[in-house]
Amino acid sequence: DTEVTQTPKHLVMGMTNKKSLKCEQHMGHRAMYWYKQKAKKPPELMFVYSYEKLSINESVPSRFSPECPNSSLLNLHLHALQPEDSALYLCASTRLAGNYGYTFGSGTRLTVV
Amino acid sequence: KQEVTQIPAALSVPEGENLVLNCSFTDSAIYNLQWFRQDPGKGLTSLLLIQSSQREQTSGRLNASLDKSSGRSTLYIAASQPGDSATYLCAVRPPAGGGSNYKLTFGKGTLLTVNP
C-alpha cells in the first residue's frame, strides 16, 4: 500500500457545524501532515505530527483541531468555521529516517456556507 | 527565508513537443527537491525526488535535474501528451535538524496545457 487515503472527498458544512476530516496511511510513515490549499495557490502547512505527537502548529486558529490516534490515522476536527476556510485540505505522510519524499492524499474539498 | 520561483506560470504547447519547466530557489542549503503534479481539485502526485547530492532523476518521459549551487532545477517532459496537462509544482525541503526540516517550501506552480 503506497497511498494516503482521505475521506470524505467533498464536504459542505455550515458555520455552526462540527465535522471531521480523516486521513489514513499504511506505509509505516511516522510523520503526518495537514496542508491547506486555496485555489491557484501552493499548499500551506498547518500541522505536523511525528511519532503521533504534535510537533508543529503553524499558528492555525483553534477552530481547527488535529488528532493523531495512532501511527496510521490522522484526523482534523472542524468547528465554527468561516467561509474563508473553504479550501482543499491535503494530508501527507513521510518516513522520519533517511532522505525521503512526501506522499500526499487526494484531498478533501471543504465548502463552508 | 527560502523562496521558490517557477517559470513560466503557464505554458501551452502542441502535442508531441518536448518542454522544460523551471524552478529556482534562493537558499542552496536544501535536503532534497521534489516535483509534483496536481490535476484540478485533486491532490499532489509525486513525480520525482532529487537528493541534494544528485544531479538528475529520470522516470519514463520525465527527467529532472538539480544544480544546487546555482539554485535551479528543471523538469523535462519528452513527447508531451494531452494527459500531461496539469499544474506542476516543485518543492524544496530544508536540511536535516530542527523542526523546520519538515516544512516544504513550494513554488506557485506552472500550469501546463498540452493541445491535441
Short mmCIF file of C-alpha atoms in Angstrom, two decimals:
data_model
loop_
_atom_site.label_atom_id
_atom_site.label_comp_id
_atom_site.label_asym_id
_atom_site.label_seq_id
_atom_site.Cartn_x
_atom_site.Cartn_y
_atom_site.Cartn_z
CA ASP A 1 0.00 0.00 0.00
CA THR A 2 1.64 3.24 -1.17
CA GLU A 3 -1.27 5.60 -0.73
CA VAL A 4 -2.58 8.23 1.62
CA THR A 5 -6.38 7.93 1.77
CA GLN A 6 -8.52 10.93 2.69
CA THR A 7 -12.22 10.94 3.47
CA PRO A 8 -14.57 12.47 2.64
CA LYS A 9 -13.63 13.76 -0.80
CA HIS A 10 -16.13 16.60 -0.55
CA LEU A 11 -17.70 18.26 2.49
CA VAL A 12 -20.18 21.10 2.81
CA MET A 13 -20.76 22.41 6.32
CA GLY A 14 -22.47 25.30 7.99
CA MET A 15 -20.64 27.71 10.25
CA THR A 16 -22.19 26.15 13.37
CA ASN A 17 -21.46 22.54 12.41
CA LYS A 18 -18.82 20.19 13.75
CA LYS A 19 -17.20 17.84 11.26
CA SER A 20 -14.02 15.82 10.92
CA LEU A 21 -11.63 15.02 8.12
CA LYS A 22 -9.88 11.68 8.13
CA CYS A 23 -6.52 10.61 6.72
CA GLU A 24 -5.06 7.11 6.73
CA GLN A 25 -1.80 5.56 5.53
CA HIS A 26 -0.33 2.08 5.90
CA MET A 27 3.20 2.75 4.67
CA GLY A 28 4.69 2.85 8.15
CA HIS A 29 5.34 6.58 7.89
CA ARG A 30 5.74 8.15 11.32
CA ALA A 31 5.27 11.77 10.24
CA MET A 32 1.89 13.04 9.07
CA TYR A 33 0.87 16.49 7.92
CA TRP A 34 -2.15 18.66 7.24
CA TYR A 35 -1.92 21.24 4.48
CA LYS A 36 -4.47 23.80 3.30
CA GLN A 37 -4.62 24.87 -0.31
CA LYS A 38 -6.63 27.77 -1.71
CA ALA A 39 -7.41 28.00 -5.42
CA LYS A 40 -4.39 28.73 -7.63
CA LYS A 41 -2.05 28.83 -4.61
CA PRO A 42 0.53 26.34 -3.36
CA PRO A 43 -0.25 24.23 -0.29
CA GLU A 44 0.34 25.82 3.11
CA LEU A 45 1.45 23.76 6.09
CA MET A 46 -0.95 23.65 9.03
CA PHE A 47 0.19 20.85 11.39
CA VAL A 48 2.92 18.22 11.67
CA TYR A 49 2.76 15.07 13.76
CA SER A 50 5.81 12.93 14.41
CA TYR A 51 5.52 9.70 16.36
CA GLU A 52 1.87 10.57 16.95
CA LYS A 53 2.79 13.79 18.79
CA LEU A 54 2.08 17.29 17.54
CA SER A 55 5.43 18.83 16.66
CA ILE A 56 4.44 21.84 14.56
CA ASN A 57 1.38 24.09 14.65
CA GLU A 58 1.73 26.88 12.10
CA SER A 59 -0.35 29.30 14.19
CA VAL A 60 -3.58 27.72 12.99
CA PRO A 61 -6.85 29.03 14.55
CA SER A 62 -8.27 26.83 17.30
CA ARG A 63 -11.38 26.09 15.24
CA PHE A 64 -9.10 23.52 13.57
CA SER A 65 -8.16 20.73 15.98
CA PRO A 66 -5.84 17.94 14.82
CA GLU A 67 -5.65 14.49 16.34
CA CYS A 68 -3.38 11.52 15.70
CA PRO A 69 -4.94 8.47 17.41
CA ASN A 70 -2.31 6.03 16.08
CA SER A 71 0.57 5.81 13.64
CA SER A 72 -1.74 5.22 10.66
CA LEU A 73 -4.51 7.70 11.28
CA LEU A 74 -4.75 11.49 11.33
CA ASN A 75 -7.90 13.49 11.91
CA LEU A 76 -8.75 17.15 11.57
CA HIS A 77 -11.71 18.25 13.66
CA LEU A 78 -13.55 21.33 12.42
CA HIS A 79 -15.80 23.58 14.47
CA ALA A 80 -17.30 27.04 13.92
CA LEU A 81 -15.52 27.53 10.63
CA GLN A 82 -15.77 30.64 8.49
CA PRO A 83 -16.49 30.83 4.74
CA GLU A 84 -12.86 31.84 4.17
CA ASP A 85 -11.84 28.42 5.50
CA SER A 86 -13.25 26.87 2.33
CA ALA A 87 -10.31 25.19 0.61
CA LEU A 88 -8.75 21.88 -0.38
CA TYR A 89 -7.32 20.14 2.70
CA LEU A 90 -4.45 17.82 1.97
CA CYS A 91 -2.93 15.17 4.16
CA ALA A 92 0.63 13.94 3.62
CA SER A 93 3.00 11.48 5.22
CA THR A 94 6.72 10.75 5.23
CA ARG A 95 9.22 8.45 6.80
CA LEU A 96 11.21 10.05 9.60
CA ALA A 97 14.59 8.49 8.84
CA GLY A 98 16.51 8.90 5.62
CA ASN A 99 16.21 11.29 2.71
CA TYR A 100 12.57 10.78 1.91
CA GLY A 101 9.86 12.27 -0.23
CA TYR A 102 6.34 13.24 0.70
CA THR A 103 3.24 11.24 -0.21
CA PHE A 104 0.06 13.29 -0.46
CA GLY A 105 -3.56 12.22 -0.37
CA SER A 106 -6.18 13.26 -2.90
CA GLY A 107 -7.60 15.89 -0.56
CA THR A 108 -10.95 16.92 0.91
CA ARG A 109 -12.70 19.79 -0.84
CA LEU A 110 -14.32 21.75 2.02
CA THR A 111 -17.02 24.37 1.48
CA VAL A 112 -18.24 26.40 4.45
CA VAL A 113 -21.64 28.02 3.95
CA LYS B 1 13.95 32.56 4.27
CA GLN B 2 13.75 30.12 1.35
CA GLU B 3 11.83 31.31 -1.71
CA VAL B 4 10.92 29.12 -4.66
CA THR B 5 10.03 30.55 -8.06
CA GLN B 6 8.62 28.66 -11.01
CA ILE B 7 8.79 29.95 -14.55
CA PRO B 8 6.71 30.11 -16.65
CA ALA B 9 3.48 30.45 -14.68
CA ALA B 10 1.58 28.93 -17.61
CA LEU B 11 2.61 27.10 -20.75
CA SER B 12 0.59 25.88 -23.71
CA VAL B 13 2.17 23.52 -26.23
CA PRO B 14 1.04 21.25 -29.06
CA GLU B 15 1.04 17.53 -28.50
CA GLY B 16 4.37 15.82 -29.12
CA GLU B 17 6.53 18.77 -28.17
CA ASN B 18 9.38 18.44 -25.69
CA LEU B 19 9.25 21.03 -22.93
CA VAL B 20 11.12 22.32 -19.90
CA LEU B 21 9.69 23.67 -16.66
CA ASN B 22 11.95 25.74 -14.43
CA CYS B 23 12.24 26.01 -10.67
CA SER B 24 14.67 28.27 -8.81
CA PHE B 25 15.31 28.60 -5.10
CA THR B 26 17.16 31.26 -3.13
CA ASP B 27 18.90 29.14 -0.46
CA SER B 28 21.12 26.39 -1.84
CA ALA B 29 21.17 24.60 1.53
CA ILE B 30 18.47 22.07 0.72
CA TYR B 31 17.98 18.44 1.68
CA ASN B 32 16.09 17.48 -1.43
CA LEU B 33 13.77 18.78 -4.13
CA GLN B 34 10.53 17.13 -5.19
CA TRP B 35 8.44 17.67 -8.32
CA PHE B 36 4.70 17.14 -8.06
CA ARG B 37 1.82 17.08 -10.47
CA GLN B 38 -1.63 18.36 -9.48
CA ASP B 39 -4.79 17.91 -11.51
CA PRO B 40 -7.61 20.45 -10.91
CA GLY B 41 -9.19 19.95 -7.49
CA LYS B 42 -7.05 16.90 -6.77
CA GLY B 43 -4.15 16.05 -4.52
CA LEU B 44 -0.43 16.13 -5.31
CA THR B 45 1.17 13.25 -7.14
CA SER B 46 4.91 12.88 -6.64
CA LEU B 47 6.80 12.71 -9.92
CA LEU B 48 10.47 12.81 -8.99
CA LEU B 49 12.58 13.28 -5.87
CA ILE B 50 16.15 14.54 -6.23
CA GLN B 51 18.51 14.32 -3.28
CA SER B 52 20.80 17.30 -2.72
CA SER B 53 23.80 15.15 -3.74
CA GLN B 54 22.22 14.08 -7.03
CA ARG B 55 22.27 15.84 -10.39
CA GLU B 56 19.25 14.25 -12.03
CA GLN B 57 16.48 11.69 -11.81
CA THR B 58 14.50 10.05 -14.59
CA SER B 59 11.13 8.37 -14.74
CA GLY B 60 9.73 7.42 -18.12
CA ARG B 61 9.32 10.58 -20.21
CA LEU B 62 10.29 12.80 -17.27
CA ASN B 63 13.76 13.96 -16.35
CA ALA B 64 14.53 16.31 -13.51
CA SER B 65 17.87 17.97 -12.97
CA LEU B 66 19.28 19.79 -9.98
CA ASP B 67 22.05 22.38 -9.83
CA LYS B 68 22.17 23.12 -6.14
CA SER B 69 24.96 25.67 -6.32
CA SER B 70 23.01 27.87 -8.71
CA GLY B 71 19.68 27.19 -7.03
CA ARG B 72 17.98 25.69 -10.08
CA SER B 73 16.03 22.63 -11.09
CA THR B 74 14.39 21.77 -14.38
CA LEU B 75 11.72 19.26 -15.25
CA TYR B 76 11.99 18.00 -18.81
CA ILE B 77 8.94 16.34 -20.35
CA ALA B 78 9.54 14.48 -23.60
CA ALA B 79 6.91 13.94 -26.29
CA SER B 80 4.17 15.71 -24.37
CA GLN B 81 0.62 14.30 -24.38
CA PRO B 82 -2.76 15.90 -23.60
CA GLY B 83 -2.83 13.76 -20.44
CA ASP B 84 0.20 15.69 -19.19
CA SER B 85 -1.99 18.77 -18.79
CA ALA B 86 -1.87 19.73 -15.11
CA THR B 87 -0.16 22.08 -12.69
CA TYR B 88 3.41 21.16 -11.89
CA LEU B 89 4.81 22.17 -8.51
CA CYS B 90 8.34 21.99 -7.22
CA ALA B 91 9.07 21.92 -3.51
CA VAL B 92 12.32 22.07 -1.57
CA ARG B 93 12.99 20.59 1.82
CA PRO B 94 15.43 22.26 4.22
CA PRO B 95 18.43 20.40 5.68
CA ALA B 96 18.02 17.83 8.43
CA GLY B 97 17.95 19.05 12.03
CA GLY B 98 15.33 21.10 13.78
CA GLY B 99 11.61 21.25 13.36
CA SER B 100 11.78 23.28 10.16
CA ASN B 101 13.16 20.20 8.41
CA TYR B 102 9.58 19.02 8.00
CA LYS B 103 8.40 22.08 6.16
CA LEU B 104 8.39 22.07 2.39
CA THR B 105 8.64 25.36 0.51
CA PHE B 106 6.57 25.24 -2.65
CA GLY B 107 6.73 27.26 -5.81
CA LYS B 108 3.48 28.65 -7.18
CA GLY B 109 3.44 26.11 -9.97
CA THR B 110 3.39 26.00 -13.76
CA LEU B 111 0.03 25.34 -15.41
CA LEU B 112 0.73 23.16 -18.44
CA THR B 113 -1.76 22.69 -21.25
CA VAL B 114 -0.95 20.20 -24.00
CA ASN B 115 -3.21 20.67 -27.01
CA PRO B 116 -4.19 17.70 -29.22
#
